[in-house]
Amino acid sequence: MDLLKEKIKKDGTVLPGNVLKVDNFLNHQVDAKLMDQIGEEFARLFKDEKITKVVTVESSGIAPALTTAIHLGVPLIFARKHKSVTLTDDLYTAKVYSYTKKVSNNISIDKRFLNADDHILIIDDFLANGQAVQGLLEIAKLADVSVSGIGIVIEKSFQKGHAMIEKTGIRLESLARIASLKDQSVTFVE
Amino acid sequence: MDLLKEKIKKDGTVLPGNVLKVDNFLNHQVDAKLMDQIGEEFARLFKDEKITKVVTVESSGIAPALTTAIHLGVPLIFARKHKSVTLTDDLYTAKVYSYTKKVSNNISIDKRFLNADDHILIIDDFLANGQAVQGLLEIAKLADVSVSGIGIVIEKSFQKGHAMIEKTGIRLESLARIASLKDQSVTFVE
């Protein structure tokens, strides 16, 4: 998605440790128009997959997942994060480790919202090590729903998330694929 | 907003302790089409207020705030919640107590995103005791921006948030105003 790549080049900042800071248009301040176009693009890419629900994790996944759900005409579910170990029988739960924040969270979805005949599309803002996606795939397995695709706004292709998803055979579409963040500069995958 | 009130009547559940559970269409599973209509309605209500930015708090405020921002054609900012007491000079921060979760969180917005000439519209999914709105008003004051309006999806008018906002003189628009949740039943304000 050229528009997104231009925006990353223009407004993204590369910080030490392979961090790409895009909090001025993606995950703190949000360019609402761009976010709508991102949803439109995911809907176009996955329109033939008979998606019944879009699934993401709070918080920064909500914006691209919502616009995708609007353009596909299906509901959105956002998994909730929580620290507590008290789980209830009403929830599908998976453990997710965040490399950025160096903490483990449980993420969960109420059992009422996933049914065996669902075809879900997983959407997230970033793919790095793939922990959040892996957690959602675990929940999908527990709920016995099929995962028809994974849509990522910005993928850091040099980290292990991409390879992990490739191994599952699930269709992955990333709107911007970053090959390297060396020398404070963004290089996209050709 | 009649469509929303009908949805609350049909799909909402009243739990003991004046809790209205709407996690099947508002804040866990999200009715994407309804959320888009909610944003359209807020945009219609506030279209003459020269809004420059829509502001909310993660996570459940993001969906209605994003659709409002899309329909108004302005950026969205979502304040981040964090437990840490380490504050930096780069952030406007306020303390918010959650009656539901019985914990205090700091919420903050990066100083780069609020400027003295901004006219912000605060959007949130629920108004009960008004703690989140109060935190955002504190941040607006620190940033010296003017607050042109507050839009709430569901207001529990019998709790103290409504009166608190009324005292500030800021225009408040709530799409569904609940007068009572007595006897497991939803009664709207006439």
mmCIF file of C-alpha atoms in Angstrom:
data_model
loop_
_atom_site.group_PDB
_atom_site.id
_atom_site.type_symbol
_atom_site.label_atom_id
_atom_site.label_comp_id
_atom_site.label_asym_id
_atom_site.label_seq_id
_atom_site.Cartn_x
_atom_site.Cartn_y
_atom_site.Cartn_z
ATOM 1 C CA MET A 1 0.000 0.000 0.000
ATOM 2 C CA ASP A 2 1.978 2.947 -1.360
ATOM 3 C CA LEU A 3 0.122 5.615 0.610
ATOM 4 C CA LEU A 4 1.073 3.887 3.863
ATOM 5 C CA LYS A 5 4.702 3.419 2.829
ATOM 6 C CA GLU A 6 4.989 7.114 1.946
ATOM 7 C CA LYS A 7 3.494 8.012 5.306
ATOM 8 C CA ILE A 8 6.003 5.778 7.122
ATOM 9 C CA LYS A 9 8.892 7.349 5.176
ATOM 10 C CA LYS A 10 7.621 10.858 5.860
ATOM 11 C CA ASP A 11 6.349 10.645 9.447
ATOM 12 C CA GLY A 12 7.902 7.522 11.003
ATOM 13 C CA THR A 13 10.979 7.753 13.222
ATOM 14 C CA VAL A 14 13.537 4.981 13.652
ATOM 15 C CA LEU A 15 14.826 4.600 17.195
ATOM 16 C CA PRO A 16 17.695 2.446 18.466
ATOM 17 C CA GLY A 17 16.865 -1.256 18.905
ATOM 18 C CA ASN A 18 14.921 -1.656 15.642
ATOM 19 C CA VAL A 19 12.027 0.433 16.935
ATOM 20 C CA LEU A 20 9.860 2.195 14.381
ATOM 21 C CA LYS A 21 7.898 4.972 16.064
ATOM 22 C CA VAL A 22 4.637 5.768 14.274
ATOM 23 C CA ASP A 23 2.682 7.188 17.197
ATOM 24 C CA ASN A 24 1.874 10.340 15.239
ATOM 25 C CA PHE A 25 -0.427 8.561 12.776
ATOM 26 C CA LEU A 26 -0.990 4.929 13.814
ATOM 27 C CA ASN A 27 -1.087 4.102 17.510
ATOM 28 C CA HIS A 28 -1.479 7.181 19.701
ATOM 29 C CA GLN A 29 -2.494 9.959 17.360
ATOM 30 C CA VAL A 30 -4.355 8.282 14.502
ATOM 31 C CA ASP A 31 -4.729 9.539 10.937
ATOM 32 C CA ALA A 32 -8.424 8.672 10.705
ATOM 33 C CA LYS A 33 -8.629 8.985 6.924
ATOM 34 C CA LEU A 34 -5.595 6.745 6.392
ATOM 35 C CA MET A 35 -7.032 4.247 8.882
ATOM 36 C CA ASP A 36 -10.251 4.137 6.857
ATOM 37 C CA GLN A 37 -8.237 3.493 3.687
ATOM 38 C CA ILE A 38 -6.310 0.722 5.472
ATOM 39 C CA GLY A 39 -9.614 -0.956 6.355
ATOM 40 C CA GLU A 40 -10.812 -0.568 2.783
ATOM 41 C CA GLU A 41 -7.624 -2.216 1.503
ATOM 42 C CA PHE A 42 -7.879 -5.194 3.885
ATOM 43 C CA ALA A 43 -11.533 -5.624 2.904
ATOM 44 C CA ARG A 44 -10.537 -5.630 -0.771
ATOM 45 C CA LEU A 45 -7.761 -8.175 -0.199
ATOM 46 C CA PHE A 46 -9.919 -10.583 1.820
ATOM 47 C CA LYS A 47 -13.314 -10.020 0.173
ATOM 48 C CA ASP A 48 -13.539 -13.556 -1.278
ATOM 49 C CA GLU A 49 -12.662 -15.346 1.966
ATOM 50 C CA LYS A 50 -16.225 -15.364 3.384
ATOM 51 C CA ILE A 51 -15.025 -13.665 6.580
ATOM 52 C CA THR A 52 -17.662 -13.696 9.343
ATOM 53 C CA LYS A 53 -15.725 -11.790 12.023
ATOM 54 C CA VAL A 54 -12.648 -9.590 12.337
ATOM 55 C CA VAL A 55 -10.577 -10.313 15.451
ATOM 56 C CA THR A 56 -7.819 -8.256 17.088
ATOM 57 C CA VAL A 57 -6.258 -7.473 20.495
ATOM 58 C CA GLU A 58 -6.762 -4.212 22.396
ATOM 59 C CA SER A 59 -5.669 -1.431 22.122
ATOM 60 C CA SER A 60 -3.765 -0.454 19.024
ATOM 61 C CA GLY A 61 -5.269 -3.224 16.900
ATOM 62 C CA ILE A 62 -8.771 -1.806 17.358
ATOM 63 C CA ALA A 63 -8.561 1.051 14.837
ATOM 64 C CA PRO A 64 -7.458 -0.924 11.725
ATOM 65 C CA ALA A 65 -9.639 -3.903 12.736
ATOM 66 C CA LEU A 66 -12.726 -1.693 13.088
ATOM 67 C CA THR A 67 -12.363 -0.019 9.689
ATOM 68 C CA THR A 68 -11.790 -3.445 8.116
ATOM 69 C CA ALA A 69 -14.928 -4.794 9.803
ATOM 70 C CA ILE A 70 -16.936 -1.773 8.619
ATOM 71 C CA HIS A 71 -15.800 -2.279 5.018
ATOM 72 C CA LEU A 72 -16.427 -6.053 5.151
ATOM 73 C CA GLY A 73 -19.814 -5.570 6.849
ATOM 74 C CA VAL A 74 -19.060 -7.982 9.711
ATOM 75 C CA PRO A 75 -18.646 -7.615 13.508
ATOM 76 C CA LEU A 76 -15.321 -6.944 15.206
ATOM 77 C CA ILE A 77 -14.116 -8.701 18.346
ATOM 78 C CA PHE A 78 -11.226 -7.309 20.324
ATOM 79 C CA ALA A 79 -9.547 -9.674 22.752
ATOM 80 C CA ARG A 80 -9.090 -8.204 26.209
ATOM 81 C CA LYS A 81 -5.724 -8.112 27.955
ATOM 82 C CA HIS A 82 -5.553 -8.871 31.643
ATOM 83 C CA LYS A 83 -2.915 -9.645 34.194
ATOM 84 C CA SER A 84 -5.093 -11.740 36.473
ATOM 85 C CA VAL A 85 -4.620 -15.475 36.640
ATOM 86 C CA THR A 86 -8.223 -16.005 37.696
ATOM 87 C CA LEU A 87 -9.733 -17.417 34.562
ATOM 88 C CA THR A 88 -13.347 -18.269 34.145
ATOM 89 C CA ASP A 89 -14.988 -21.022 32.165
ATOM 90 C CA ASP A 90 -16.665 -18.386 30.018
ATOM 91 C CA LEU A 91 -13.459 -17.280 28.304
ATOM 92 C CA TYR A 92 -11.021 -18.582 25.708
ATOM 93 C CA THR A 93 -7.626 -17.470 26.985
ATOM 94 C CA ALA A 94 -4.024 -17.431 25.761
ATOM 95 C CA LYS A 95 -0.809 -16.083 27.234
ATOM 96 C CA VAL A 96 1.041 -13.396 25.286
ATOM 97 C CA TYR A 97 4.532 -12.106 26.001
ATOM 98 C CA SER A 98 5.283 -8.534 24.972
ATOM 99 C CA TYR A 99 8.936 -7.968 23.969
ATOM 100 C CA THR A 100 8.353 -4.200 23.989
ATOM 101 C CA LYS A 101 6.926 -4.042 27.499
ATOM 102 C CA LYS A 102 8.686 -7.160 28.824
ATOM 103 C CA VAL A 103 5.563 -8.497 30.522
ATOM 104 C CA SER A 104 3.221 -11.413 29.959
ATOM 105 C CA ASN A 105 -0.494 -10.772 29.654
ATOM 106 C CA ASN A 106 -3.407 -13.063 29.241
ATOM 107 C CA ILE A 107 -5.658 -12.214 26.344
ATOM 108 C CA SER A 108 -9.166 -13.549 26.208
ATOM 109 C CA ILE A 109 -12.378 -13.639 24.225
ATOM 110 C CA ASP A 110 -15.797 -14.475 25.609
ATOM 111 C CA LYS A 111 -16.923 -17.900 24.396
ATOM 112 C CA ARG A 112 -20.284 -16.479 23.296
ATOM 113 C CA PHE A 113 -18.633 -14.594 20.420
ATOM 114 C CA LEU A 114 -16.819 -17.390 18.582
ATOM 115 C CA ASN A 115 -18.674 -20.280 16.983
ATOM 116 C CA ALA A 116 -17.429 -23.318 15.086
ATOM 117 C CA ASP A 117 -18.839 -22.004 11.791
ATOM 118 C CA ASP A 118 -16.949 -18.684 12.019
ATOM 119 C CA HIS A 119 -14.255 -17.739 9.486
ATOM 120 C CA ILE A 120 -12.186 -15.109 11.180
ATOM 121 C CA LEU A 121 -9.751 -12.515 9.868
ATOM 122 C CA ILE A 122 -7.048 -11.512 12.363
ATOM 123 C CA ILE A 123 -5.926 -7.870 12.060
ATOM 124 C CA ASP A 124 -3.126 -6.142 13.962
ATOM 125 C CA ASP A 125 -1.181 -2.904 13.657
ATOM 126 C CA PHE A 126 2.303 -4.449 13.970
ATOM 127 C CA LEU A 127 3.912 -7.805 13.344
ATOM 128 C CA ALA A 128 7.343 -8.269 14.917
ATOM 129 C CA ASN A 129 7.833 -11.497 16.866
ATOM 130 C CA GLY A 130 4.243 -12.516 16.298
ATOM 131 C CA GLN A 131 3.267 -13.043 19.932
ATOM 132 C CA ALA A 132 -0.148 -11.364 19.673
ATOM 133 C CA VAL A 133 -1.059 -13.242 16.486
ATOM 134 C CA GLN A 134 0.099 -16.514 18.068
ATOM 135 C CA GLY A 135 -2.160 -15.837 21.062
ATOM 136 C CA LEU A 136 -5.134 -15.210 18.763
ATOM 137 C CA LEU A 137 -4.351 -18.398 16.803
ATOM 138 C CA GLU A 138 -4.374 -20.326 20.089
ATOM 139 C CA ILE A 139 -7.772 -18.858 20.941
ATOM 140 C CA ALA A 140 -9.055 -19.720 17.437
ATOM 141 C CA LYS A 141 -7.936 -23.307 17.998
ATOM 142 C CA LEU A 142 -9.644 -23.492 21.408
ATOM 143 C CA ALA A 143 -12.838 -22.130 19.823
ATOM 144 C CA ASP A 144 -12.494 -24.456 16.830
ATOM 145 C CA VAL A 145 -12.988 -21.590 14.351
ATOM 146 C CA SER A 146 -11.152 -21.387 11.046
ATOM 147 C CA VAL A 147 -8.703 -18.564 10.447
ATOM 148 C CA SER A 148 -9.175 -17.333 6.880
ATOM 149 C CA GLY A 149 -6.433 -14.733 6.926
ATOM 150 C CA ILE A 150 -4.127 -12.432 8.838
ATOM 151 C CA GLY A 151 -3.819 -8.749 7.944
ATOM 152 C CA ILE A 152 -0.981 -6.624 9.318
ATOM 153 C CA VAL A 153 -0.543 -2.886 8.867
ATOM 154 C CA ILE A 154 3.257 -2.791 9.361
ATOM 155 C CA GLU A 155 5.392 -5.925 9.327
ATOM 156 C CA LYS A 156 9.003 -5.981 10.447
ATOM 157 C CA SER A 157 9.910 -8.799 8.079
ATOM 158 C CA PHE A 158 13.355 -9.326 9.612
ATOM 159 C CA GLN A 159 11.857 -10.484 12.938
ATOM 160 C CA LYS A 160 10.433 -13.932 13.500
ATOM 161 C CA GLY A 161 6.668 -13.316 13.248
ATOM 162 C CA HIS A 162 6.516 -13.500 9.452
ATOM 163 C CA ALA A 163 8.251 -16.901 9.292
ATOM 164 C CA MET A 164 6.076 -18.223 12.116
ATOM 165 C CA ILE A 165 2.869 -17.337 10.236
ATOM 166 C CA GLU A 166 4.244 -18.660 6.940
ATOM 167 C CA LYS A 167 4.689 -22.075 8.577
ATOM 168 C CA THR A 168 0.989 -22.217 9.506
ATOM 169 C CA GLY A 169 -0.043 -21.898 5.847
ATOM 170 C CA ILE A 170 -2.518 -19.159 6.709
ATOM 171 C CA ARG A 171 -2.768 -16.341 4.159
ATOM 172 C CA LEU A 172 -0.849 -13.286 5.391
ATOM 173 C CA GLU A 173 -1.221 -9.810 3.914
ATOM 174 C CA SER A 174 0.981 -7.017 5.265
ATOM 175 C CA LEU A 175 0.386 -3.536 3.882
ATOM 176 C CA ALA A 176 3.945 -2.381 4.519
ATOM 177 C CA ARG A 177 6.833 -4.849 4.842
ATOM 178 C CA ILE A 178 10.018 -3.513 6.355
ATOM 179 C CA ALA A 179 13.251 -5.265 5.386
ATOM 180 C CA SER A 180 15.533 -3.220 7.598
ATOM 181 C CA LEU A 181 15.699 -0.288 10.009
ATOM 182 C CA LYS A 182 19.496 -0.014 9.894
ATOM 183 C CA ASP A 183 21.198 3.384 10.071
ATOM 184 C CA GLN A 184 17.998 5.121 11.243
ATOM 185 C CA SER A 185 16.465 4.480 7.853
ATOM 186 C CA VAL A 186 13.452 2.478 6.652
ATOM 187 C CA THR A 187 13.999 -0.007 3.809
ATOM 188 C CA PHE A 188 10.945 -1.836 2.500
ATOM 189 C CA VAL A 189 10.885 -5.409 1.166
ATOM 190 C CA GLU A 190 11.032 -5.282 -2.666
ATOM 191 C CA MET B 1 -30.402 7.866 18.791
ATOM 192 C CA ASP B 2 -33.285 5.423 18.453
ATOM 193 C CA LEU B 3 -31.294 2.679 16.730
ATOM 194 C CA LEU B 4 -28.891 2.551 19.682
ATOM 195 C CA LYS B 5 -31.690 2.565 22.262
ATOM 196 C CA GLU B 6 -33.416 -0.333 20.494
ATOM 197 C CA LYS B 7 -30.111 -2.234 20.439
ATOM 198 C CA ILE B 8 -29.625 -1.637 24.187
ATOM 199 C CA LYS B 9 -33.169 -2.840 24.891
ATOM 200 C CA LYS B 10 -32.729 -5.910 22.705
ATOM 201 C CA ASP B 11 -29.144 -6.977 23.397
ATOM 202 C CA GLY B 12 -28.093 -5.286 26.648
ATOM 203 C CA THR B 13 -28.165 -7.143 29.968
ATOM 204 C CA VAL B 14 -28.662 -5.515 33.343
ATOM 205 C CA LEU B 15 -26.531 -6.999 36.108
ATOM 206 C CA PRO B 16 -26.713 -6.359 39.862
ATOM 207 C CA GLY B 17 -25.024 -3.129 41.000
ATOM 208 C CA ASN B 18 -26.367 -0.925 38.200
ATOM 209 C CA VAL B 19 -24.171 -2.611 35.607
ATOM 210 C CA LEU B 20 -25.327 -2.545 31.997
ATOM 211 C CA LYS B 21 -23.538 -5.222 30.017
ATOM 212 C CA VAL B 22 -23.235 -4.396 26.320
ATOM 213 C CA ASP B 23 -20.144 -6.432 25.483
ATOM 214 C CA ASN B 24 -21.959 -8.154 22.620
ATOM 215 C CA PHE B 25 -22.131 -5.005 20.491
ATOM 216 C CA LEU B 26 -20.165 -2.155 22.083
ATOM 217 C CA ASN B 27 -17.013 -3.006 24.026
ATOM 218 C CA HIS B 28 -15.778 -6.537 23.345
ATOM 219 C CA GLN B 29 -17.669 -7.722 20.312
ATOM 220 C CA VAL B 30 -18.458 -4.581 18.298
ATOM 221 C CA ASP B 31 -21.327 -4.054 15.868
ATOM 222 C CA ALA B 32 -19.171 -2.330 13.235
ATOM 223 C CA LYS B 33 -22.092 -0.926 11.257
ATOM 224 C CA LEU B 34 -23.725 0.544 14.358
ATOM 225 C CA MET B 35 -20.359 1.981 15.427
ATOM 226 C CA ASP B 36 -20.070 3.698 12.051
ATOM 227 C CA GLN B 37 -23.568 5.154 12.481
ATOM 228 C CA ILE B 38 -22.626 6.349 15.987
ATOM 229 C CA GLY B 39 -19.640 8.199 14.516
ATOM 230 C CA GLU B 40 -21.831 9.683 11.813
ATOM 231 C CA GLU B 41 -24.290 10.923 14.436
ATOM 232 C CA PHE B 42 -21.589 12.552 16.599
ATOM 233 C CA ALA B 43 -20.151 14.201 13.477
ATOM 234 C CA ARG B 44 -23.613 15.557 12.604
ATOM 235 C CA LEU B 45 -24.162 16.882 16.140
ATOM 236 C CA PHE B 46 -20.773 18.616 16.399
ATOM 237 C CA LYS B 47 -20.249 19.612 12.752
ATOM 238 C CA ASP B 48 -20.429 23.377 13.463
ATOM 239 C CA GLU B 49 -17.981 23.350 16.372
ATOM 240 C CA LYS B 50 -14.815 23.560 14.225
ATOM 241 C CA ILE B 51 -13.374 20.434 15.855
ATOM 242 C CA THR B 52 -9.692 19.898 15.030
ATOM 243 C CA LYS B 53 -9.157 16.624 16.934
ATOM 244 C CA VAL B 54 -11.200 13.851 18.546
ATOM 245 C CA VAL B 55 -9.783 12.660 21.874
ATOM 246 C CA THR B 56 -10.578 9.509 23.878
ATOM 247 C CA VAL B 57 -8.989 7.010 26.286
ATOM 248 C CA GLU B 58 -7.964 3.473 25.321
ATOM 249 C CA SER B 59 -9.456 0.903 24.856
ATOM 250 C CA SER B 60 -13.214 0.944 24.548
ATOM 251 C CA GLY B 61 -13.365 4.619 23.618
ATOM 252 C CA ILE B 62 -11.319 4.013 20.472
ATOM 253 C CA ALA B 63 -14.078 2.552 18.274
ATOM 254 C CA PRO B 64 -16.686 5.357 18.596
ATOM 255 C CA ALA B 65 -13.955 8.030 18.625
ATOM 256 C CA LEU B 66 -12.409 6.677 15.420
ATOM 257 C CA THR B 67 -15.659 6.595 13.448
ATOM 258 C CA THR B 68 -16.432 10.124 14.675
ATOM 259 C CA ALA B 69 -12.978 11.306 13.560
ATOM 260 C CA ILE B 70 -13.461 9.655 10.152
ATOM 261 C CA HIS B 71 -16.816 11.379 9.640
ATOM 262 C CA LEU B 72 -15.476 14.758 10.842
ATOM 263 C CA GLY B 73 -12.310 14.384 8.739
ATOM 264 C CA VAL B 74 -9.927 15.082 11.638
ATOM 265 C CA PRO B 75 -7.286 13.029 13.505
ATOM 266 C CA LEU B 76 -8.029 10.948 16.586
ATOM 267 C CA ILE B 77 -5.852 10.836 19.706
ATOM 268 C CA PHE B 78 -6.297 8.085 22.246
ATOM 269 C CA ALA B 79 -4.805 8.710 25.668
ATOM 270 C CA ARG B 80 -2.708 5.820 26.929
ATOM 271 C CA LYS B 81 -3.324 4.212 30.322
ATOM 272 C CA HIS B 82 -0.348 3.234 32.420
ATOM 273 C CA LYS B 83 0.310 2.218 35.974
ATOM 274 C CA SER B 84 3.846 3.538 36.158
ATOM 275 C CA VAL B 85 4.600 6.600 38.224
ATOM 276 C CA THR B 86 7.610 7.436 36.076
ATOM 277 C CA LEU B 87 6.356 10.390 34.136
ATOM 278 C CA THR B 88 8.318 12.158 31.480
ATOM 279 C CA ASP B 89 8.355 15.803 30.508
ATOM 280 C CA ASP B 90 7.013 14.832 27.102
ATOM 281 C CA LEU B 91 3.557 13.853 28.366
ATOM 282 C CA TYR B 92 0.427 15.545 29.682
ATOM 283 C CA THR B 93 -0.790 13.237 32.435
ATOM 284 C CA ALA B 94 -3.834 12.882 34.691
ATOM 285 C CA LYS B 95 -4.846 10.328 37.290
ATOM 286 C CA VAL B 96 -8.072 8.405 36.707
ATOM 287 C CA TYR B 97 -9.829 6.159 39.201
ATOM 288 C CA SER B 98 -11.884 3.302 37.784
ATOM 289 C CA TYR B 99 -14.900 2.397 39.952
ATOM 290 C CA THR B 100 -15.436 -0.769 37.879
ATOM 291 C CA LYS B 101 -11.899 -2.083 38.268
ATOM 292 C CA LYS B 102 -11.162 -0.347 41.587
ATOM 293 C CA VAL B 103 -7.715 0.820 40.476
ATOM 294 C CA SER B 104 -6.126 4.150 39.651
ATOM 295 C CA ASN B 105 -4.372 4.583 36.337
ATOM 296 C CA ASN B 106 -2.482 7.444 34.851
ATOM 297 C CA ILE B 107 -3.655 8.474 31.411
ATOM 298 C CA SER B 108 -1.419 10.517 29.186
ATOM 299 C CA ILE B 109 -1.105 12.187 25.819
ATOM 300 C CA ASP B 110 2.154 13.120 24.128
ATOM 301 C CA LYS B 111 2.651 16.883 24.172
ATOM 302 C CA ARG B 112 3.389 16.921 20.423
ATOM 303 C CA PHE B 113 -0.249 16.126 19.629
ATOM 304 C CA LEU B 114 -2.089 18.929 21.437
ATOM 305 C CA ASN B 115 -1.593 22.576 20.502
ATOM 306 C CA ALA B 116 -3.084 25.739 21.941
ATOM 307 C CA ASP B 117 -5.159 26.350 18.791
ATOM 308 C CA ASP B 118 -6.855 22.912 18.950
ATOM 309 C CA HIS B 119 -10.603 22.557 19.516
ATOM 310 C CA ILE B 120 -11.082 19.046 20.769
ATOM 311 C CA LEU B 121 -14.118 16.791 20.957
ATOM 312 C CA ILE B 122 -13.953 14.209 23.759
ATOM 313 C CA ILE B 123 -15.686 10.899 22.928
ATOM 314 C CA ASP B 124 -16.216 7.931 25.232
ATOM 315 C CA ASP B 125 -18.330 4.794 25.221
ATOM 316 C CA PHE B 126 -19.734 5.173 28.754
ATOM 317 C CA LEU B 127 -20.383 8.003 31.186
ATOM 318 C CA ALA B 128 -21.013 6.932 34.777
ATOM 319 C CA ASN B 129 -19.008 8.778 37.428
ATOM 320 C CA GLY B 130 -17.138 10.739 34.802
ATOM 321 C CA GLN B 131 -13.608 9.881 35.900
ATOM 322 C CA ALA B 132 -12.235 9.325 32.385
ATOM 323 C CA VAL B 133 -13.781 12.551 31.057
ATOM 324 C CA GLN B 134 -12.451 14.441 34.073
ATOM 325 C CA GLY B 135 -8.946 13.089 33.360
ATOM 326 C CA LEU B 136 -9.186 14.221 29.729
ATOM 327 C CA LEU B 137 -10.435 17.662 30.841
ATOM 328 C CA GLU B 138 -7.394 17.939 33.121
ATOM 329 C CA ILE B 139 -5.113 17.088 30.208
ATOM 330 C CA ALA B 140 -6.904 19.642 28.006
ATOM 331 C CA LYS B 141 -6.287 22.275 30.684
ATOM 332 C CA LEU B 142 -2.595 21.354 30.952
ATOM 333 C CA ALA B 143 -2.308 21.601 27.162
ATOM 334 C CA ASP B 144 -4.319 24.826 27.092
ATOM 335 C CA VAL B 145 -6.637 23.521 24.353
ATOM 336 C CA SER B 146 -10.322 24.350 24.219
ATOM 337 C CA VAL B 147 -12.858 21.566 24.650
ATOM 338 C CA SER B 148 -15.658 22.138 22.159
ATOM 339 C CA GLY B 149 -17.812 19.217 23.186
ATOM 340 C CA ILE B 150 -18.186 15.854 24.865
ATOM 341 C CA GLY B 151 -19.927 12.950 23.120
ATOM 342 C CA ILE B 152 -20.975 9.845 25.043
ATOM 343 C CA VAL B 153 -22.457 6.685 23.568
ATOM 344 C CA ILE B 154 -24.283 5.503 26.719
ATOM 345 C CA GLU B 155 -24.825 7.743 29.735
ATOM 346 C CA LYS B 156 -25.990 6.468 33.088
ATOM 347 C CA SER B 157 -27.715 9.742 33.951
ATOM 348 C CA PHE B 158 -28.372 8.714 37.558
ATOM 349 C CA GLN B 159 -24.655 8.660 38.366
ATOM 350 C CA LYS B 160 -22.588 11.753 39.003
ATOM 351 C CA GLY B 161 -20.748 12.194 35.673
ATOM 352 C CA HIS B 162 -23.595 14.029 33.933
ATOM 353 C CA ALA B 163 -23.922 16.654 36.689
ATOM 354 C CA MET B 164 -20.139 17.092 36.817
ATOM 355 C CA ILE B 165 -19.975 17.888 33.093
ATOM 356 C CA GLU B 166 -23.042 20.148 33.261
ATOM 357 C CA LYS B 167 -21.220 22.305 35.818
ATOM 358 C CA THR B 168 -18.336 22.888 33.402
ATOM 359 C CA GLY B 169 -20.683 24.432 30.818
ATOM 360 C CA ILE B 170 -19.204 22.250 28.064
ATOM 361 C CA ARG B 171 -21.719 20.961 25.521
ATOM 362 C CA LEU B 172 -22.574 17.316 26.257
ATOM 363 C CA GLU B 173 -24.333 15.008 23.798
ATOM 364 C CA SER B 174 -25.190 11.478 24.926
ATOM 365 C CA LEU B 175 -26.752 9.189 22.331
ATOM 366 C CA ALA B 176 -28.585 7.060 24.917
ATOM 367 C CA ARG B 177 -29.405 8.405 28.380
ATOM 368 C CA ILE B 178 -30.367 5.858 30.978
ATOM 369 C CA ALA B 179 -32.581 7.039 33.832
ATOM 370 C CA SER B 180 -32.634 3.768 35.733
ATOM 371 C CA LEU B 181 -31.525 0.152 35.687
ATOM 372 C CA LYS B 182 -33.870 -0.913 38.493
ATOM 373 C CA ASP B 183 -35.514 -4.360 38.445
ATOM 374 C CA GLN B 184 -33.140 -5.625 35.713
ATOM 375 C CA SER B 185 -34.780 -3.262 33.263
ATOM 376 C CA VAL B 186 -33.506 -0.298 31.232
ATOM 377 C CA THR B 187 -35.475 2.963 31.474
ATOM 378 C CA PHE B 188 -34.305 5.841 29.260
ATOM 379 C CA VAL B 189 -34.501 9.539 30.164
ATOM 380 C CA GLU B 190 -37.591 11.023 28.502
#
